[in-house]
């Protein structure tokens, strides 16, 4: 029964909402949990923030009933779909990972395959095309185990779409035709929103491969269906391409008609004349509107409406797209080598000999604008981009400091890892690959991991930590004492070193209690066989207190601030003749 409902929702979310939600709109508290979940899924698919929030709020009170994996699956899918359509890709990714997890638990091929497609779409949104394709491929590999032709169609459509993006037009069309064949098996394929989208996509691909007669025939069918089923607002991106095509072939009336139909449906929703309000990625919609603006100039009525829509979108985009824009800029920066490693020395408390260094990322945005991690880590910490950052830093660091590392076998270099990398990425593989590539021994590499990661208790993360430990990498707990100190995790996880956060070091020379706390922490960790590093050492008075303890390693401005790898190399050799 669940599957039937899910299929009806995917088929035509608007129709589902109209037939179900409107009946209950003012009596949501009497709706069963399952029906609420279906309403949540349909409002997400229909991209209606208005209904989605309403239904979700109602579901909050039924939290206990959502532990059932199938219910949780629907809940997370709905959440992901909504986040995706309002362009919050990192939230979408998080929800889809949760949905995938439940699908695996249920061991249901259809749910697993659908989750793979969802994951693929969210990676696409954060512009990680290779991960996106890799999940799309996994979904394609699942099709033999899937019965539902509509789902098979969706899987191939997504795959084809990504191939189009990669400019592999032939392979793309091939995938699209697979999708088309699956949809052909459905009794009422014209009622499926995705079928209509597929036809437009195929049309676009044929336009690009200069086969305009095929293109036109697909597009015409799509327009006919869109008109009849009310699918117009969902076709927005493609509409411009279609209308452009007609304009170029001098069919101005037709071009204008299409723009009109599109704007009409959009304006209705944007102005909230009709609930629900569709919220699209306003940034891209704006760009799109700008580029079709001149087309509308022949039609004053159209131009006026366009203008008002423009103003509304402008206002909205000011605060909704900022975060996404930053993520986008970071992704671009990672591609064009704007992220560079800085290194800060770690030194022996007693001899001041430099025994290692911590790699700290810097964003070289321009010569006059070099940004610290506060400007970027938060934005990407829960996305695959954080793995990309580590990869970039590993390469740059080893290229510059590879010689130093092999000349001084005692020297150890540290990298910061985020929870996401241990939970979702193959960090073991990445590090091993770099060790082999640059001929570096794992025992010269230390990984700094924050308390949060240890705290998450994720199975894969813990496995990877043990794997790293087993291979000889050093593991260090970062920022100890800055937040929730998961003392018990220190006992259960592999660990060489604990870095005592600079907030605890700050006052050791001015407050007796801080000093005592520090001394006891070092002693306690020493008893457990764990080495300590004092972070943020700024004054010689702090150092003299640290010297009284068993804390053997310091890091801080007293000796050296983070500097480029080349500067660090000079500094190191001058210091240790
Ligand atoms: O020097 P500083 O202000 O650069 O660094 C601030 C914080 O940013 C550090 O505490 C560190 O944990 C984090 N950071 C710096 N570089 C990286 C990195 O490459 N990966 C991750 N995950 N965090 C980093
Ligand atoms: O990842 P981790 O928290 O270990 O990174 C160390 C952070 O502490 C970096 O942001 C670095 O710039 C900063 N830092 C290093 N030495 C000092 C110091 O002496 N004083 C202060 N305030 N910050 C420091
Ligand atoms: Mn660190």
XYZ file of C-alpha atoms and ligand atoms in Angstrom:
626
model
C 0.000 0.000 0.000
C 2.891 2.333 0.755
C 4.388 1.795 -2.663
C 1.160 2.490 -4.462
C 0.850 5.806 -2.638
C 4.453 6.744 -3.330
C 3.926 6.033 -6.989
C 0.761 8.122 -7.146
C 2.604 10.990 -5.510
C 5.527 10.836 -7.905
C 3.191 10.526 -10.833
C 1.505 13.831 -10.248
C 2.195 15.501 -6.923
C -0.175 18.374 -7.617
C -3.064 16.083 -8.268
C -2.311 14.052 -5.177
C -2.179 17.159 -3.031
C -5.363 18.503 -4.498
C -7.224 15.271 -3.916
C -5.912 14.627 -0.437
C -4.622 17.680 1.346
C -7.397 20.034 0.491
C -9.810 17.661 2.162
C -7.888 17.843 5.386
C -6.339 21.229 5.267
C -7.997 22.557 8.377
C -8.174 19.286 10.241
C -4.643 18.030 9.961
C -4.644 16.896 13.568
C -7.075 14.149 12.700
C -4.935 12.753 9.894
C -3.064 9.500 10.511
C 0.726 9.424 10.627
C 0.962 7.517 7.367
C -1.278 9.932 5.537
C 0.672 12.862 6.922
C 3.831 11.298 5.550
C 2.236 11.004 2.136
C 1.159 14.622 2.287
C 4.666 15.636 3.285
C 6.111 13.724 0.357
C 3.636 15.151 -2.108
C 4.091 18.741 -0.976
C 7.855 18.267 -1.268
C 7.482 16.842 -4.767
C 5.208 19.713 -5.633
C 7.793 22.094 -4.198
C 5.277 23.729 -1.941
C 7.018 25.151 1.096
C 3.707 26.330 2.410
C 2.084 22.906 2.697
C 5.303 21.145 3.498
C 5.900 23.221 6.628
C 2.346 22.827 7.721
C 2.355 19.049 7.424
C 5.824 18.685 8.888
C 4.820 20.692 11.946
C 1.902 18.343 12.433
C 4.220 15.355 12.214
C 6.522 16.688 14.919
C 4.044 15.546 17.549
C 4.164 12.015 16.181
C 7.887 11.705 16.435
C 7.805 8.323 18.177
C 5.971 6.705 15.308
C 8.663 7.719 12.856
C 11.239 5.246 14.079
C 9.740 2.617 11.816
C 12.257 2.390 8.932
C 9.745 2.679 6.111
C 8.161 5.735 7.677
C 11.574 7.206 8.357
C 12.494 6.544 4.728
C 9.513 8.539 3.467
C 10.146 11.298 5.970
C 13.781 11.726 4.965
C 12.990 11.527 1.262
C 10.415 14.274 1.643
C 12.813 16.393 3.662
C 15.562 15.887 1.084
C 13.331 16.693 -1.863
C 12.178 19.903 -0.206
C 15.726 20.993 0.689
C 16.813 20.224 -2.822
C 14.138 22.351 -4.404
C 14.867 25.339 -2.203
C 18.554 24.885 -3.005
C 19.935 23.712 0.284
C 22.027 20.911 -1.137
C 23.923 20.063 2.008
C 20.693 19.592 3.932
C 19.316 17.593 1.038
C 22.374 15.389 1.041
C 22.068 14.749 4.752
C 18.409 13.756 4.446
C 19.042 11.529 1.437
C 21.893 9.772 3.202
C 19.468 9.030 6.034
C 16.848 7.785 3.578
C 19.430 5.578 1.875
C 20.375 4.153 5.233
C 16.745 3.160 5.921
C 16.375 1.737 2.413
C 19.409 -0.480 3.028
C 17.939 -1.552 6.335
C 14.690 -2.502 4.592
C 16.719 -4.233 1.908
C 14.241 -3.141 -0.733
C 15.722 -2.713 -4.239
C 13.170 -0.113 -5.327
C 13.786 2.081 -2.299
C 17.549 1.639 -2.570
C 17.515 2.547 -6.250
C 15.362 5.606 -5.636
C 17.749 6.698 -2.883
C 20.717 6.335 -5.188
C 19.047 8.649 -7.679
C 18.329 11.140 -4.902
C 21.950 11.070 -3.793
C 23.057 11.523 -7.357
C 20.872 14.603 -7.770
C 22.173 16.240 -4.628
C 25.798 15.685 -5.615
C 24.917 17.258 -8.920
C 23.617 20.260 -7.065
C 26.885 20.771 -5.236
C 28.605 20.384 -8.582
C 30.362 17.168 -7.824
C 29.637 15.667 -11.209
C 31.839 12.643 -10.760
C 30.142 11.547 -7.518
C 26.816 12.344 -9.072
C 27.523 10.074 -12.017
C 28.881 7.387 -9.794
C 25.599 7.229 -7.828
C 23.580 7.442 -11.039
C 25.533 4.456 -12.350
C 24.877 2.496 -9.177
C 21.180 3.166 -9.654
C 21.339 1.937 -13.250
C 22.982 -1.225 -11.987
C 19.988 -1.772 -9.718
C 17.390 -1.688 -12.517
C 17.296 -5.475 -13.083
C 16.055 -5.820 -9.511
C 13.422 -3.118 -9.842
C 9.911 -3.921 -11.088
C 8.323 -0.507 -11.436
C 8.803 0.826 -15.010
C 8.319 4.439 -13.884
C 11.200 4.112 -11.463
C 13.370 2.488 -14.120
C 12.487 5.387 -16.383
C 13.493 7.906 -13.721
C 16.796 6.129 -13.165
C 17.726 6.263 -16.841
C 16.493 9.804 -17.210
C 18.762 10.989 -14.399
C 21.674 9.081 -15.872
C 21.041 10.556 -19.314
C 20.784 14.026 -17.878
C 24.248 13.736 -16.335
C 25.715 12.377 -19.561
C 24.253 15.397 -21.321
C 26.004 17.574 -18.787
C 29.243 15.809 -19.675
C 28.539 16.544 -23.343
C 28.279 12.863 -24.182
C 25.299 13.422 -26.398
C 25.154 10.012 -27.993
C 25.306 8.113 -24.728
C 22.846 10.597 -23.286
C 20.259 9.988 -25.978
C 20.762 6.297 -25.593
C 19.960 6.508 -21.880
C 16.979 8.765 -22.557
C 15.548 6.271 -25.017
C 15.900 3.531 -22.440
C 13.884 5.712 -20.110
C 11.329 6.355 -22.828
C 10.901 2.620 -23.411
C 10.252 2.007 -19.747
C 7.673 4.759 -19.605
C 6.032 3.245 -22.677
C 5.118 0.265 -20.530
C 2.898 2.434 -18.324
C -0.828 2.610 -18.950
C -1.137 6.302 -18.230
C 2.297 7.579 -19.035
C 0.989 10.998 -20.053
C -0.046 11.585 -16.481
C 3.502 11.203 -15.196
C 5.278 14.482 -14.605
C 8.671 12.926 -15.162
C 7.641 11.535 -18.508
C 6.836 15.040 -19.635
C 10.176 16.296 -18.332
C 11.879 13.436 -20.134
C 10.326 14.427 -23.461
C 11.587 17.976 -23.041
C 15.036 16.698 -22.169
C 15.112 14.485 -25.215
C 14.028 17.429 -27.327
C 16.869 19.511 -25.908
C 19.395 16.815 -26.634
C 18.167 16.545 -30.231
C 18.355 20.301 -30.661
C 21.960 20.116 -29.627
C 22.767 17.273 -31.928
C 21.223 19.387 -34.698
C 18.354 17.060 -35.341
C 15.632 19.642 -35.214
C 12.801 17.643 -36.695
C 13.107 15.034 -33.959
C 13.570 17.780 -31.419
C 10.368 19.506 -32.477
C 8.324 16.372 -32.401
C 9.382 15.564 -28.827
C 8.904 19.110 -27.648
C 5.480 19.399 -29.226
C 4.313 16.255 -27.467
C 5.768 17.532 -24.203
C 4.017 20.896 -24.533
C 0.743 19.210 -25.242
C 1.042 17.065 -22.131
C 2.250 19.975 -20.024
C -0.742 22.008 -21.057
C -3.205 19.289 -20.332
C -1.725 18.190 -17.000
C -0.611 21.555 -15.652
C 3.068 20.636 -15.621
C 4.325 23.969 -16.905
C 5.920 25.347 -13.769
C 8.123 22.278 -13.588
C 9.640 22.795 -17.000
C 11.080 26.206 -16.386
C 14.742 25.765 -17.415
C 13.880 24.056 -20.636
C 11.213 26.514 -21.635
C 13.760 29.124 -22.523
C 15.601 26.734 -24.807
C 12.411 25.753 -26.540
C 11.230 29.282 -26.962
C 14.664 30.327 -28.188
C 14.481 27.651 -30.783
C 11.183 28.885 -32.161
C 12.461 32.413 -32.171
C 15.529 31.482 -34.178
C 13.397 29.675 -36.708
C 11.321 32.868 -37.011
C 8.225 31.458 -35.388
C 7.894 34.441 -33.095
C 4.279 33.798 -32.197
C 4.994 30.334 -31.008
C 8.039 31.524 -29.075
C 5.935 34.139 -27.339
C 3.121 31.713 -26.646
C 5.459 29.423 -24.827
C 6.966 32.206 -22.777
C 3.496 33.385 -21.966
C 2.310 30.023 -20.740
C 5.399 29.655 -18.659
C 5.300 33.085 -17.104
C 1.626 32.829 -16.513
C 1.926 29.738 -14.405
C 4.924 31.134 -12.614
C 3.518 34.502 -11.851
C 0.388 32.933 -10.445
C 2.384 30.971 -7.989
C 5.032 33.503 -7.183
C 2.474 36.093 -6.385
C 0.681 33.577 -4.234
C -2.540 34.038 -6.097
C -2.724 30.328 -6.029
C -1.477 28.267 -3.158
C 0.940 26.603 -2.917
C 3.808 28.944 -3.538
C 6.572 27.428 -5.542
C 9.985 28.436 -4.383
C 12.645 27.851 -6.953
C 16.293 28.610 -6.841
C 15.707 32.294 -7.235
C 19.258 33.050 -8.310
C 19.120 30.881 -11.388
C 15.559 31.852 -12.104
C 16.621 35.473 -12.063
C 19.368 34.860 -14.573
C 16.960 33.003 -16.708
C 14.466 35.816 -16.533
C 17.069 38.374 -17.445
C 17.983 36.501 -20.543
C 14.417 36.144 -21.720
C 13.655 39.717 -20.916
C 14.433 41.041 -24.359
C 12.172 38.471 -25.923
C 9.288 39.851 -24.024
C 9.858 43.411 -25.148
C 7.593 42.835 -28.121
C 4.754 42.250 -25.752
C 4.037 45.025 -23.262
C 1.666 43.034 -21.085
C 4.263 40.319 -20.756
C 7.007 42.816 -20.051
C 5.049 44.377 -17.200
C 4.369 41.051 -15.534
C 7.949 40.058 -15.982
C 9.025 43.216 -14.261
C 6.950 42.552 -11.161
C 8.131 38.980 -10.967
C 11.668 40.202 -11.256
C 11.326 42.543 -8.315
C 9.890 39.830 -6.108
C 12.583 37.366 -6.999
C 15.292 39.946 -6.506
C 14.099 40.607 -2.985
C 13.941 36.947 -2.210
C 17.292 35.994 -3.627
C 19.104 38.540 -1.518
C 18.868 36.360 1.512
C 18.233 32.880 0.238
C 21.110 32.215 -2.083
C 24.035 33.671 -0.203
C 25.214 30.401 1.291
C 24.904 28.536 -1.971
C 26.853 31.237 -3.737
C 29.692 30.897 -1.273
C 29.771 27.127 -1.655
C 29.836 27.628 -5.385
C 32.765 30.037 -5.131
C 34.622 27.615 -2.895
C 34.071 24.785 -5.355
C 35.485 26.961 -8.121
C 38.432 27.961 -5.938
C 39.239 24.327 -5.237
C 39.366 23.632 -8.945
C 41.654 26.554 -9.669
C 44.205 25.939 -6.892
C 43.201 28.885 -4.733
C 43.451 26.751 -1.606
C 46.964 26.398 -0.263
C 48.543 24.799 2.794
C 50.071 26.938 5.516
C 52.117 25.198 8.166
C 52.514 26.006 11.837
C 55.376 24.476 13.816
C 55.040 22.100 16.725
C 58.038 22.247 18.999
C 59.612 20.448 21.899
C 58.627 22.166 25.152
C 62.121 21.884 26.597
C 64.560 22.119 23.688
C 62.366 24.160 21.344
C 63.438 21.864 18.553
C 60.843 21.728 15.766
C 59.437 18.248 15.704
C 56.450 18.668 13.411
C 53.909 20.974 11.849
C 50.180 21.354 11.371
C 48.785 22.057 7.924
C 46.171 24.831 8.033
C 44.196 25.704 4.939
C 44.233 29.202 3.495
C 42.091 30.494 0.688
C 44.197 32.606 -1.610
C 41.245 34.476 -3.065
C 43.450 37.232 -4.465
C 46.844 38.649 -3.543
C 45.163 41.143 -1.268
C 42.634 38.727 0.159
C 43.917 35.612 1.880
C 41.176 34.009 3.895
C 41.388 31.827 6.990
C 39.262 28.717 7.523
C 36.588 30.683 9.338
C 35.575 31.995 5.920
C 35.033 28.568 4.388
C 35.241 25.471 6.611
C 31.723 25.841 8.016
C 30.206 25.993 4.560
C 31.799 22.848 3.238
C 32.419 20.770 6.334
C 29.388 18.586 5.729
C 29.883 18.187 2.005
C 32.216 16.208 -0.244
C 34.122 19.420 -0.880
C 35.862 18.978 2.465
C 37.465 15.820 1.078
C 38.524 17.699 -2.003
C 40.184 20.305 0.223
C 42.197 17.645 2.042
C 43.232 16.137 -1.268
C 44.436 19.496 -2.566
C 46.369 20.172 0.655
C 47.972 16.717 0.696
C 49.309 17.182 -2.821
C 50.590 20.692 -2.301
C 52.159 19.888 1.066
C 53.970 16.783 -0.103
C 55.170 18.417 -3.271
C 56.775 21.145 -1.206
C 57.799 19.303 1.953
C 58.378 15.768 0.610
C 62.179 16.159 0.855
C 62.055 17.507 4.364
C 59.927 14.555 5.425
C 62.309 11.975 3.997
C 65.433 13.770 5.341
C 64.004 14.024 8.840
C 62.272 10.801 9.701
C 61.331 12.130 13.160
C 59.375 15.041 11.699
C 55.634 14.579 11.638
C 53.086 16.580 9.631
C 49.430 16.907 10.732
C 46.272 17.357 8.703
C 42.827 18.249 10.011
C 39.984 15.928 9.101
C 36.260 16.556 9.442
C 33.647 14.077 10.564
C 32.124 13.906 7.090
C 35.330 12.494 5.648
C 35.374 9.614 8.102
C 31.655 8.933 7.906
C 31.026 9.256 4.171
C 34.294 9.197 2.298
C 37.092 6.754 1.786
C 39.714 8.698 3.685
C 41.841 5.601 4.280
C 42.167 5.094 0.531
C 42.970 8.746 -0.072
C 45.760 8.823 2.511
C 47.265 5.516 1.443
C 47.253 6.688 -2.142
C 49.199 9.829 -1.206
C 51.699 7.876 0.893
C 52.475 5.675 -2.081
C 52.489 8.544 -4.557
C 55.032 10.575 -2.560
C 56.906 7.747 -0.830
C 55.945 8.898 2.644
C 55.619 6.638 5.670
C 52.266 6.715 7.487
C 54.014 7.190 10.837
C 55.100 10.642 9.648
C 51.497 11.674 9.165
C 49.188 12.702 11.949
C 45.467 13.263 11.591
C 43.744 15.768 13.830
C 40.166 14.898 14.464
C 37.791 16.969 16.518
C 35.749 15.736 19.430
C 32.622 15.876 17.367
C 33.841 13.077 15.152
C 34.655 10.856 18.067
C 31.322 11.740 19.524
C 29.278 10.734 16.515
C 29.943 7.085 17.087
C 29.340 6.279 13.462
C 30.243 2.729 12.534
C 32.080 3.561 9.334
C 33.990 6.411 10.984
C 35.167 4.160 13.780
C 36.179 1.477 11.308
C 38.209 3.975 9.330
C 39.916 5.261 12.476
C 40.957 1.727 13.381
C 42.097 1.119 9.850
C 44.256 4.272 9.887
C 45.659 3.365 13.268
C 46.403 -0.173 12.086
C 48.319 1.207 9.114
C 50.541 3.325 11.329
C 49.036 6.796 10.933
C 49.072 8.870 14.099
C 45.734 10.013 15.454
C 45.236 13.164 17.446
C 42.163 14.492 19.216
C 41.889 18.190 18.359
C 40.356 21.073 20.318
C 40.186 19.080 23.539
C 38.330 21.099 26.137
C 36.689 23.512 23.735
C 33.291 21.882 23.654
C 31.740 18.715 24.952
C 34.598 16.549 26.112
C 33.719 13.022 25.299
C 36.049 11.561 27.879
C 34.761 8.059 27.366
C 35.677 8.132 23.692
C 39.278 8.688 24.669
C 39.215 5.278 26.247
C 37.444 3.422 23.479
C 39.116 4.809 20.369
C 42.650 4.562 19.043
C 44.560 7.729 19.850
C 48.183 8.850 20.152
C 47.796 12.458 21.092
C 45.366 14.951 22.582
C 45.660 18.629 21.681
C 44.618 20.800 24.582
C 42.596 23.677 23.202
C 43.999 27.158 23.338
C 41.037 28.338 25.415
C 42.395 26.195 28.264
C 45.977 27.429 27.802
C 45.017 31.092 27.580
C 44.750 31.756 31.309
C 47.188 29.309 32.834
C 49.604 32.124 33.611
C 46.988 34.392 35.176
C 44.480 32.138 36.938
C 45.543 29.555 39.429
C 42.483 27.421 38.722
C 43.277 27.312 35.007
C 46.803 26.287 35.802
C 45.597 23.495 38.096
C 43.097 22.265 35.541
C 45.776 22.151 32.873
C 48.223 20.298 35.124
C 45.613 17.703 36.002
C 44.521 17.157 32.413
C 48.104 16.503 31.357
C 48.602 14.158 34.266
C 45.387 12.251 33.613
C 46.098 11.816 29.918
C 49.691 10.824 30.689
C 48.394 8.083 32.972
C 46.335 6.783 30.062
C 49.454 6.681 27.882
C 48.346 9.587 25.724
C 50.722 12.325 24.649
C 49.589 15.956 25.013
C 50.123 19.041 22.862
C 49.533 22.533 24.259
C 47.924 24.681 21.586
C 47.980 28.465 21.330
C 51.069 29.074 23.470
C 51.668 32.816 23.247
C 53.784 33.864 26.232
C 56.955 32.671 27.923
C 55.103 32.612 31.231
C 52.685 30.078 29.781
C 55.642 28.101 28.532
C 57.325 28.049 31.905
C 54.173 26.538 33.441
C 53.904 23.953 30.675
C 57.543 23.037 31.319
C 56.634 21.964 34.838
C 54.324 19.286 33.407
C 54.782 16.238 31.236
C 53.342 18.043 28.201
C 56.193 17.651 25.732
C 54.884 19.465 22.680
C 53.750 23.066 22.117
C 52.220 24.951 19.225
C 51.585 28.692 19.154
C 52.582 32.194 18.196
C 55.348 32.264 20.823
C 57.423 30.246 18.404
C 55.757 30.688 15.088
C 52.518 31.622 13.307
C 51.251 29.606 10.335
C 53.262 30.337 7.159
C 53.510 29.081 3.578
C 55.209 25.743 3.050
C 58.208 27.398 1.374
C 58.658 29.831 4.273
C 58.241 26.984 6.693
C 60.998 25.016 4.980
C 63.489 27.907 5.322
C 62.456 28.477 8.865
C 62.829 24.804 9.714
C 66.336 24.406 8.235
C 67.556 27.626 9.837
C 66.292 26.437 13.157
C 67.719 22.970 13.074
C 71.185 23.063 11.597
O 44.660 28.730 11.484
P 43.373 28.635 11.739
O 42.629 29.871 11.969
O 43.737 28.548 10.367
O 42.387 27.394 11.548
C 41.090 27.396 12.067
C 40.534 26.027 12.138
O 40.211 25.539 10.845
C 41.526 25.048 12.737
O 41.222 24.859 14.074
C 41.299 23.788 11.954
O 40.632 22.806 12.742
C 40.417 24.167 10.784
N 41.098 23.776 9.554
C 42.169 24.336 8.984
N 42.542 23.661 7.882
C 41.663 22.625 7.761
C 41.517 21.558 6.837
O 42.276 21.375 5.891
N 40.504 20.674 7.025
C 39.652 20.811 8.066
N 38.691 19.911 8.197
N 39.754 21.800 8.964
C 40.762 22.707 8.824
O 42.903 22.765 14.153
P 43.479 23.553 15.326
O 42.460 24.014 16.297
O 44.509 22.638 15.938
O 44.233 24.755 14.679
C 44.997 25.589 15.418
C 44.365 26.945 15.380
O 44.918 27.782 16.399
C 44.605 27.650 14.107
O 43.448 28.371 13.829
C 45.760 28.579 14.410
O 45.812 29.696 13.524
C 45.457 28.978 15.815
N 46.614 29.323 16.640
C 47.831 28.764 16.601
N 48.656 29.293 17.537
C 47.935 30.231 18.192
C 48.217 31.111 19.251
O 49.309 31.161 19.804
N 47.221 31.930 19.667
C 46.013 31.912 19.098
N 45.055 32.740 19.550
N 45.685 31.089 18.073
C 46.646 30.246 17.631
Mn 44.007 21.126 14.273
